[in-house]
Amino acid sequence: MTTDPCDGCGREVRIAGGIGDFWNSDRSATGGMTLELADGTEHFLCSDCIDALPDDREVRAEDVATLEERSD
């Protein structure tokens, strides 16, 4: 199993597939994804942080920084 930290909350998030799952029969899904935001930045976010992003406008890096502040 491979993990990556969420850029929003810092929690380790499972990444499905890859060499870490080659010999493993566990087929659970990835817990997040990399998003390219309106300002051109890319951030890996867990599902909970993606749900917390604003949906009434284009998301920017400042919104991810707000997620980081909430998780402290």
mmCIF file of N, CA and C in Angstrom:
data_model
loop_
_atom_site.group_PDB
_atom_site.id
_atom_site.type_symbol
_atom_site.label_atom_id
_atom_site.label_comp_id
_atom_site.label_asym_id
_atom_site.label_seq_id
_atom_site.Cartn_x
_atom_site.Cartn_y
_atom_site.Cartn_z
ATOM 1 N N MET A 1 0.842 -1.180 0.000
ATOM 2 C CA MET A 1 0.000 0.000 0.000
ATOM 3 C C MET A 1 0.884 1.238 0.000
ATOM 4 N N THR A 2 0.535 2.171 -0.814
ATOM 5 C CA THR A 2 1.247 3.436 -0.898
ATOM 6 C C THR A 2 0.340 4.529 -0.360
ATOM 7 N N THR A 3 0.933 5.499 0.318
ATOM 8 C CA THR A 3 0.162 6.639 0.815
ATOM 9 C C THR A 3 0.852 7.931 0.410
ATOM 10 N N ASP A 4 0.100 8.996 0.430
ATOM 11 C CA ASP A 4 0.586 10.344 0.177
ATOM 12 C C ASP A 4 -0.138 11.274 1.142
ATOM 13 N N PRO A 5 0.525 12.324 1.627
ATOM 14 C CA PRO A 5 -0.174 13.245 2.522
ATOM 15 C C PRO A 5 -1.112 14.169 1.746
ATOM 16 N N CYS A 6 -2.254 14.424 2.330
ATOM 17 C CA CYS A 6 -3.212 15.374 1.762
ATOM 18 C C CYS A 6 -2.649 16.781 1.934
ATOM 19 N N ASP A 7 -2.687 17.586 0.875
ATOM 20 C CA ASP A 7 -2.203 18.962 0.950
ATOM 21 C C ASP A 7 -3.113 19.845 1.790
ATOM 22 N N GLY A 8 -4.331 19.383 2.056
ATOM 23 C CA GLY A 8 -5.266 20.172 2.847
ATOM 24 C C GLY A 8 -5.143 19.912 4.335
ATOM 25 N N CYS A 9 -5.258 18.647 4.739
ATOM 26 C CA CYS A 9 -5.282 18.325 6.165
ATOM 27 C C CYS A 9 -4.017 17.631 6.656
ATOM 28 N N GLY A 10 -3.185 17.148 5.734
ATOM 29 C CA GLY A 10 -1.952 16.486 6.121
ATOM 30 C C GLY A 10 -2.083 15.004 6.418
ATOM 31 N N ARG A 11 -3.309 14.499 6.429
ATOM 32 C CA ARG A 11 -3.558 13.083 6.716
ATOM 33 C C ARG A 11 -2.994 12.214 5.594
ATOM 34 N N GLU A 12 -2.415 11.062 5.960
ATOM 35 C CA GLU A 12 -1.913 10.114 4.967
ATOM 36 C C GLU A 12 -3.109 9.467 4.265
ATOM 37 N N VAL A 13 -3.088 9.488 2.933
ATOM 38 C CA VAL A 13 -4.202 9.003 2.124
ATOM 39 C C VAL A 13 -3.720 7.840 1.267
ATOM 40 N N ARG A 14 -4.500 6.774 1.235
ATOM 41 C CA ARG A 14 -4.148 5.594 0.455
ATOM 42 C C ARG A 14 -4.196 5.904 -1.032
ATOM 43 N N ILE A 15 -3.159 5.432 -1.751
ATOM 44 C CA ILE A 15 -3.095 5.540 -3.207
ATOM 45 C C ILE A 15 -3.199 4.121 -3.751
ATOM 46 N N ALA A 16 -4.245 3.831 -4.473
ATOM 47 C CA ALA A 16 -4.456 2.485 -5.004
ATOM 48 C C ALA A 16 -3.601 2.259 -6.242
ATOM 49 N N GLY A 17 -3.266 0.993 -6.467
ATOM 50 C CA GLY A 17 -2.505 0.620 -7.649
ATOM 51 C C GLY A 17 -1.012 0.763 -7.425
ATOM 52 N N GLY A 18 -0.257 0.639 -8.476
ATOM 53 C CA GLY A 18 1.188 0.771 -8.384
ATOM 54 C C GLY A 18 1.852 -0.480 -7.838
ATOM 55 N N ILE A 19 3.138 -0.423 -7.694
ATOM 56 C CA ILE A 19 3.917 -1.584 -7.278
ATOM 57 C C ILE A 19 3.568 -2.028 -5.856
ATOM 58 N N GLY A 20 3.131 -1.104 -5.014
ATOM 59 C CA GLY A 20 2.775 -1.453 -3.644
ATOM 60 C C GLY A 20 1.596 -2.408 -3.547
ATOM 61 N N ASP A 21 0.752 -2.447 -4.572
ATOM 62 C CA ASP A 21 -0.421 -3.316 -4.578
ATOM 63 C C ASP A 21 -0.260 -4.518 -5.514
ATOM 64 N N PHE A 22 0.908 -4.677 -6.089
ATOM 65 C CA PHE A 22 1.098 -5.730 -7.084
ATOM 66 C C PHE A 22 0.814 -7.120 -6.515
ATOM 67 N N TRP A 23 1.314 -7.399 -5.315
ATOM 68 C CA TRP A 23 1.133 -8.717 -4.697
ATOM 69 C C TRP A 23 0.049 -8.704 -3.635
ATOM 70 N N ASN A 24 -0.712 -7.672 -3.560
ATOM 71 C CA ASN A 24 -1.715 -7.512 -2.525
ATOM 72 C C ASN A 24 -3.100 -7.746 -3.130
ATOM 73 N N SER A 25 -3.936 -8.504 -2.448
ATOM 74 C CA SER A 25 -5.283 -8.750 -2.965
ATOM 75 C C SER A 25 -6.281 -7.676 -2.545
ATOM 76 N N ASP A 26 -5.842 -6.704 -1.738
ATOM 77 C CA ASP A 26 -6.717 -5.612 -1.306
ATOM 78 C C ASP A 26 -6.952 -4.669 -2.484
ATOM 79 N N ARG A 27 -8.176 -4.520 -2.891
ATOM 80 C CA ARG A 27 -8.516 -3.690 -4.056
ATOM 81 C C ARG A 27 -9.310 -2.449 -3.650
ATOM 82 N N SER A 28 -8.996 -1.875 -2.488
ATOM 83 C CA SER A 28 -9.744 -0.688 -2.069
ATOM 84 C C SER A 28 -9.337 0.528 -2.905
ATOM 85 N N ALA A 29 -10.204 1.492 -2.938
ATOM 86 C CA ALA A 29 -10.045 2.663 -3.794
ATOM 87 C C ALA A 29 -9.068 3.677 -3.213
ATOM 88 N N THR A 30 -8.613 4.554 -4.073
ATOM 89 C CA THR A 30 -7.780 5.675 -3.665
ATOM 90 C C THR A 30 -8.644 6.637 -2.851
ATOM 91 N N GLY A 31 -8.051 7.223 -1.801
ATOM 92 C CA GLY A 31 -8.799 8.106 -0.915
ATOM 93 C C GLY A 31 -8.733 9.568 -1.273
ATOM 94 N N GLY A 32 -8.216 9.909 -2.444
ATOM 95 C CA GLY A 32 -8.118 11.299 -2.853
ATOM 96 C C GLY A 32 -7.680 11.406 -4.294
ATOM 97 N N MET A 33 -7.394 12.635 -4.721
ATOM 98 C CA MET A 33 -6.926 12.848 -6.095
ATOM 99 C C MET A 33 -6.186 14.173 -6.193
ATOM 100 N N THR A 34 -5.398 14.289 -7.235
ATOM 101 C CA THR A 34 -4.697 15.531 -7.523
ATOM 102 C C THR A 34 -5.606 16.402 -8.373
ATOM 103 N N LEU A 35 -5.799 17.635 -7.931
ATOM 104 C CA LEU A 35 -6.636 18.584 -8.662
ATOM 105 C C LEU A 35 -5.774 19.724 -9.190
ATOM 106 N N GLU A 36 -6.020 20.131 -10.427
ATOM 107 C CA GLU A 36 -5.407 21.340 -10.956
ATOM 108 C C GLU A 36 -6.420 22.458 -10.758
ATOM 109 N N LEU A 37 -6.022 23.464 -10.006
ATOM 110 C CA LEU A 37 -6.945 24.537 -9.640
ATOM 111 C C LEU A 37 -6.934 25.663 -10.670
ATOM 112 N N ALA A 38 -7.856 26.598 -10.516
ATOM 113 C CA ALA A 38 -8.032 27.692 -11.467
ATOM 114 C C ALA A 38 -6.782 28.556 -11.603
ATOM 115 N N ASP A 39 -5.958 28.619 -10.552
ATOM 116 C CA ASP A 39 -4.747 29.440 -10.616
ATOM 117 C C ASP A 39 -3.540 28.675 -11.150
ATOM 118 N N GLY A 40 -3.763 27.437 -11.635
ATOM 119 C CA GLY A 40 -2.701 26.652 -12.234
ATOM 120 C C GLY A 40 -1.918 25.783 -11.259
ATOM 121 N N THR A 41 -2.206 25.871 -9.969
ATOM 122 C CA THR A 41 -1.510 25.035 -8.994
ATOM 123 C C THR A 41 -2.154 23.662 -8.933
ATOM 124 N N GLU A 42 -1.368 22.666 -8.508
ATOM 125 C CA GLU A 42 -1.881 21.315 -8.336
ATOM 126 C C GLU A 42 -1.748 20.913 -6.882
ATOM 127 N N HIS A 43 -2.774 20.239 -6.358
ATOM 128 C CA HIS A 43 -2.791 19.821 -4.962
ATOM 129 C C HIS A 43 -3.413 18.439 -4.866
ATOM 130 N N PHE A 44 -2.771 17.559 -4.073
ATOM 131 C CA PHE A 44 -3.351 16.255 -3.784
ATOM 132 C C PHE A 44 -4.215 16.417 -2.545
ATOM 133 N N LEU A 45 -5.506 16.124 -2.668
ATOM 134 C CA LEU A 45 -6.460 16.308 -1.579
ATOM 135 C C LEU A 45 -7.240 15.026 -1.314
ATOM 136 N N CYS A 46 -7.505 14.768 -0.031
ATOM 137 C CA CYS A 46 -8.343 13.633 0.338
ATOM 138 C C CYS A 46 -9.800 13.959 -0.002
ATOM 139 N N SER A 47 -10.627 12.952 0.025
ATOM 140 C CA SER A 47 -12.037 13.136 -0.324
ATOM 141 C C SER A 47 -12.735 14.139 0.593
ATOM 142 N N ASP A 48 -12.414 14.115 1.890
ATOM 143 C CA ASP A 48 -13.037 15.053 2.825
ATOM 144 C C ASP A 48 -12.669 16.494 2.502
ATOM 145 N N CYS A 49 -11.403 16.732 2.160
ATOM 146 C CA CYS A 49 -10.980 18.097 1.831
ATOM 147 C C CYS A 49 -11.576 18.553 0.506
ATOM 148 N N ILE A 50 -11.703 17.644 -0.455
ATOM 149 C CA ILE A 50 -12.351 18.000 -1.722
ATOM 150 C C ILE A 50 -13.787 18.437 -1.456
ATOM 151 N N ASP A 51 -14.476 17.711 -0.582
ATOM 152 C CA ASP A 51 -15.863 18.065 -0.242
ATOM 153 C C ASP A 51 -15.955 19.418 0.453
ATOM 154 N N ALA A 52 -14.885 19.824 1.153
ATOM 155 C CA ALA A 52 -14.895 21.090 1.894
ATOM 156 C C ALA A 52 -14.563 22.308 1.028
ATOM 157 N N LEU A 53 -14.143 22.090 -0.212
ATOM 158 C CA LEU A 53 -13.810 23.210 -1.096
ATOM 159 C C LEU A 53 -15.081 23.944 -1.518
ATOM 160 N N PRO A 54 -14.970 25.229 -1.785
ATOM 161 C CA PRO A 54 -16.158 25.984 -2.213
ATOM 162 C C PRO A 54 -16.660 25.475 -3.559
ATOM 163 N N ASP A 55 -17.965 25.452 -3.719
ATOM 164 C CA ASP A 55 -18.534 25.000 -4.985
ATOM 165 C C ASP A 55 -19.272 26.115 -5.724
ATOM 166 N N ASP A 56 -19.155 27.336 -5.216
ATOM 167 C CA ASP A 56 -19.840 28.457 -5.846
ATOM 168 C C ASP A 56 -18.907 29.349 -6.668
ATOM 169 N N ARG A 57 -17.625 28.931 -6.775
ATOM 170 C CA ARG A 57 -16.645 29.703 -7.555
ATOM 171 C C ARG A 57 -15.467 28.788 -7.880
ATOM 172 N N GLU A 58 -14.540 29.296 -8.701
ATOM 173 C CA GLU A 58 -13.347 28.522 -9.021
ATOM 174 C C GLU A 58 -12.435 28.436 -7.803
ATOM 175 N N VAL A 59 -11.899 27.263 -7.570
ATOM 176 C CA VAL A 59 -11.055 27.019 -6.399
ATOM 177 C C VAL A 59 -9.621 27.434 -6.704
ATOM 178 N N ARG A 60 -8.970 28.049 -5.717
ATOM 179 C CA ARG A 60 -7.587 28.518 -5.849
ATOM 180 C C ARG A 60 -6.755 28.000 -4.685
ATOM 181 N N ALA A 61 -5.457 28.218 -4.757
ATOM 182 C CA ALA A 61 -4.525 27.756 -3.723
ATOM 183 C C ALA A 61 -4.882 28.315 -2.347
ATOM 184 N N GLU A 62 -5.437 29.507 -2.289
ATOM 185 C CA GLU A 62 -5.833 30.106 -1.010
ATOM 186 C C GLU A 62 -6.885 29.245 -0.303
ATOM 187 N N ASP A 63 -7.742 28.600 -1.085
ATOM 188 C CA ASP A 63 -8.765 27.735 -0.501
ATOM 189 C C ASP A 63 -8.132 26.499 0.139
ATOM 190 N N VAL A 64 -7.077 25.965 -0.477
ATOM 191 C CA VAL A 64 -6.363 24.831 0.111
ATOM 192 C C VAL A 64 -5.658 25.282 1.390
ATOM 193 N N ALA A 65 -5.097 26.489 1.386
ATOM 194 C CA ALA A 65 -4.447 27.024 2.586
ATOM 195 C C ALA A 65 -5.452 27.158 3.723
ATOM 196 N N THR A 66 -6.681 27.508 3.418
ATOM 197 C CA THR A 66 -7.733 27.601 4.429
ATOM 198 C C THR A 66 -8.001 26.224 5.033
ATOM 199 N N LEU A 67 -7.967 25.175 4.209
ATOM 200 C CA LEU A 67 -8.140 23.815 4.719
ATOM 201 C C LEU A 67 -7.025 23.463 5.689
ATOM 202 N N GLU A 68 -5.792 23.868 5.372
ATOM 203 C CA GLU A 68 -4.643 23.603 6.245
ATOM 204 C C GLU A 68 -4.825 24.280 7.593
ATOM 205 N N GLU A 69 -5.322 25.511 7.574
ATOM 206 C CA GLU A 69 -5.533 26.252 8.828
ATOM 207 C C GLU A 69 -6.592 25.576 9.690
ATOM 208 N N ARG A 70 -7.643 25.036 9.080
ATOM 209 C CA ARG A 70 -8.705 24.381 9.837
ATOM 210 C C ARG A 70 -8.230 23.090 10.483
ATOM 211 N N SER A 71 -7.246 22.414 9.870
ATOM 212 C CA SER A 71 -6.799 21.123 10.385
ATOM 213 C C SER A 71 -5.788 21.265 11.509
ATOM 214 N N ASP A 72 -5.255 22.462 11.750
ATOM 215 C CA ASP A 72 -4.260 22.674 12.831
ATOM 216 C C ASP A 72 -4.860 22.606 14.195
#
